[in-house]
Every structure is written in C-alpha cells, then in structure tokens.
Amino acid sequence: SQQGEEDPQALSIQEGENATMNCSYKTSINNLQWYRQNSGRGLVHLILIRSNEREKHSGRLRVTLDTSKKSSSLLITASRAADTASYFCATARDTGRRALTFGSGTRLQVQP
Amino acid sequence: GAGVSQSPSNKVTEKGKDVELRCDPISGHTALYWYRQSLGQGLEFLIYFQGNSAPDKSGLPSDRFSAERTGGSVSTLTIQRTQQEDSAVYLCASSSLSVAAPAGGTQYFGPGTRLTVL
C-alpha cells in the first residue's frame, strides 16, 4: 500500500498563481523527496528534505516538513504553463527497505 | 553522462506470453530499482538491487515476476505468462548510494516501458 497520500488529487490554477500540494505519510522517515512526472513517463527529482530539516527552497519551489504531523507541503510560486505535470512525494526510511515509497500524486494543471 | 535508459519503450503482448524489459542505469550507480505505475496511479515498488547484496524482492506481486542484474549494471525484469492486469508503465531508476548519501537516495528515472497485455 502507498505510504504517502497527496492532497489534492488534482489542482487547476492560472499562470502566475501559487500552487500548494500536500503529502502525508505514516512511518518515521530519513528523508522526503518530491518528484515531477510529465505525460506518465519518467520522473524527475525536484527536491529532498531530511527529517531534521523543516524547510527547504530551490528556485520557485519551497518544501516544508512537519515530522510531528507526518506531513509535507510543496509550494510552487508564480506558476507557469510548463509546470503542468503530476507531482509525487516519496519517503525513504532509516532502516529496512531502501527503495522509496511513493504517494499517489497530485495532477497540476496551469492554465495560460 | 547518459541518463537511465529503458527498452523497449512500448511493448504489446498477448496474454500468456513472456516479456523481458531492460534497464541500463547510470554508469557507476550501485543501486537499481524497478517500479510499476498503473494508469493514473502512483508508483508501486517491485524490486531493488544494491551492489552485490541480495536483492530486495519484497515488492514483486507474484512468482511470475523476476529480475536480475548482471555485472552490477544492466537489469532485466521478466514477466512470465503475462496477464491483463500486468498492463502498466514499468519504470527503472538508479541512484548512487554512497555512505554519505541519504537513505533512499536521489533516484534518476528512465523513461519507462509501457506494457500492454491484450
């Protein structure tokens, strides 16, 4: 079963607006990562935040992590039509399986 | 250097046939992962290879699925006696899991193989 659950499942906004996606998970983690997927094919890594970090920035991306609530958010500021894609959070545990556990994703549509 | 490559990009097969999917990871990456993604869904972990260690096969859905990684590089995912529910995009990823790298590592994905079982 999926560890991460993204919210909302789908999001439609206008170009220039900010987009916020949330992710919840169930077990303790070493780090949480966000990936982007275009057209149902390969994923591209966006950002990684470790369990001892609370916030991280990369360009127009801002990620927060609240380990007490087991949740994370991805904020894309000043969105562009090219940001249209599916966004997935993925968690990595400290022990056990080394593969990432992915959520079900948020489909973002940015209207030009 | 080159990214992760997968072949074929698309595969259509008949129910009951065997298929082989290939993954070429990034050179030097010691970890290799296979995932499966059904239409509109998230990624489902299948199997993980790390160096010369025994693979983590805990995600394989049935004994019809198997994978091997030869020489610590190329990997082949084999599905025997394919069923219609096997239809999905099969994604391969690799990462460099050095001592300094975080658990799970940043993964670099291939473009996937879209498998359709008729």
XYZ file of C-alpha atoms in Angstrom, chain A residues 2 30-31 33 35 37 39-45 48 50 88 92-94 96-105 107, chain B residues 9-10 33 35 37 40-45 48 56 58-59 89 91 97 102-107 109-114:
60
model
C 1.121 3.567 -0.566
C 15.012 9.546 6.931
C 14.048 11.974 4.180
C 11.542 13.799 -1.715
C 9.318 14.289 -7.960
C 6.261 13.467 -13.908
C 2.942 12.602 -19.566
C 3.023 9.471 -17.425
C 6.646 8.627 -18.148
C 9.933 9.133 -16.290
C 10.076 11.065 -13.043
C 12.412 13.953 -12.348
C 13.745 14.638 -8.880
C 14.929 16.371 -0.975
C 15.851 15.452 5.522
C 4.693 12.911 -6.242
C 12.785 6.990 2.498
C 13.037 5.103 5.770
C 16.020 4.964 8.085
C 14.592 -1.644 6.158
C 13.668 -1.183 2.547
C 15.934 1.323 0.791
C 13.550 1.949 -2.067
C 11.322 4.997 -1.921
C 7.633 4.752 -1.119
C 5.611 6.984 -3.400
C 2.294 8.671 -2.879
C -0.498 8.695 -5.417
C 0.373 12.125 -6.783
C -2.073 16.395 -11.054
C 9.657 1.997 -24.880
C 6.427 0.211 -25.713
C 15.083 -0.049 -8.644
C 8.660 0.277 -10.096
C 2.769 2.505 -12.403
C -3.311 7.472 -13.122
C -1.730 5.866 -10.077
C 1.407 6.298 -8.026
C 4.480 4.128 -8.261
C 4.474 0.627 -6.848
C 7.850 -0.726 -5.742
C 15.707 -3.231 -5.532
C 15.028 -6.874 -2.087
C 9.527 -7.830 -1.393
C 7.506 -5.799 -3.905
C 4.302 1.501 -17.235
C 9.914 2.359 -14.535
C 24.035 5.134 -2.507
C 20.814 9.867 2.353
C 18.736 6.738 2.743
C 16.716 6.072 -0.385
C 18.999 8.447 -2.323
C 18.018 10.766 -5.135
C 16.733 8.469 -7.827
C 14.415 7.537 -13.606
C 14.337 6.122 -17.080
C 11.504 6.956 -19.485
C 9.722 3.693 -18.736
C 8.339 0.808 -20.754
C 4.627 0.872 -21.439
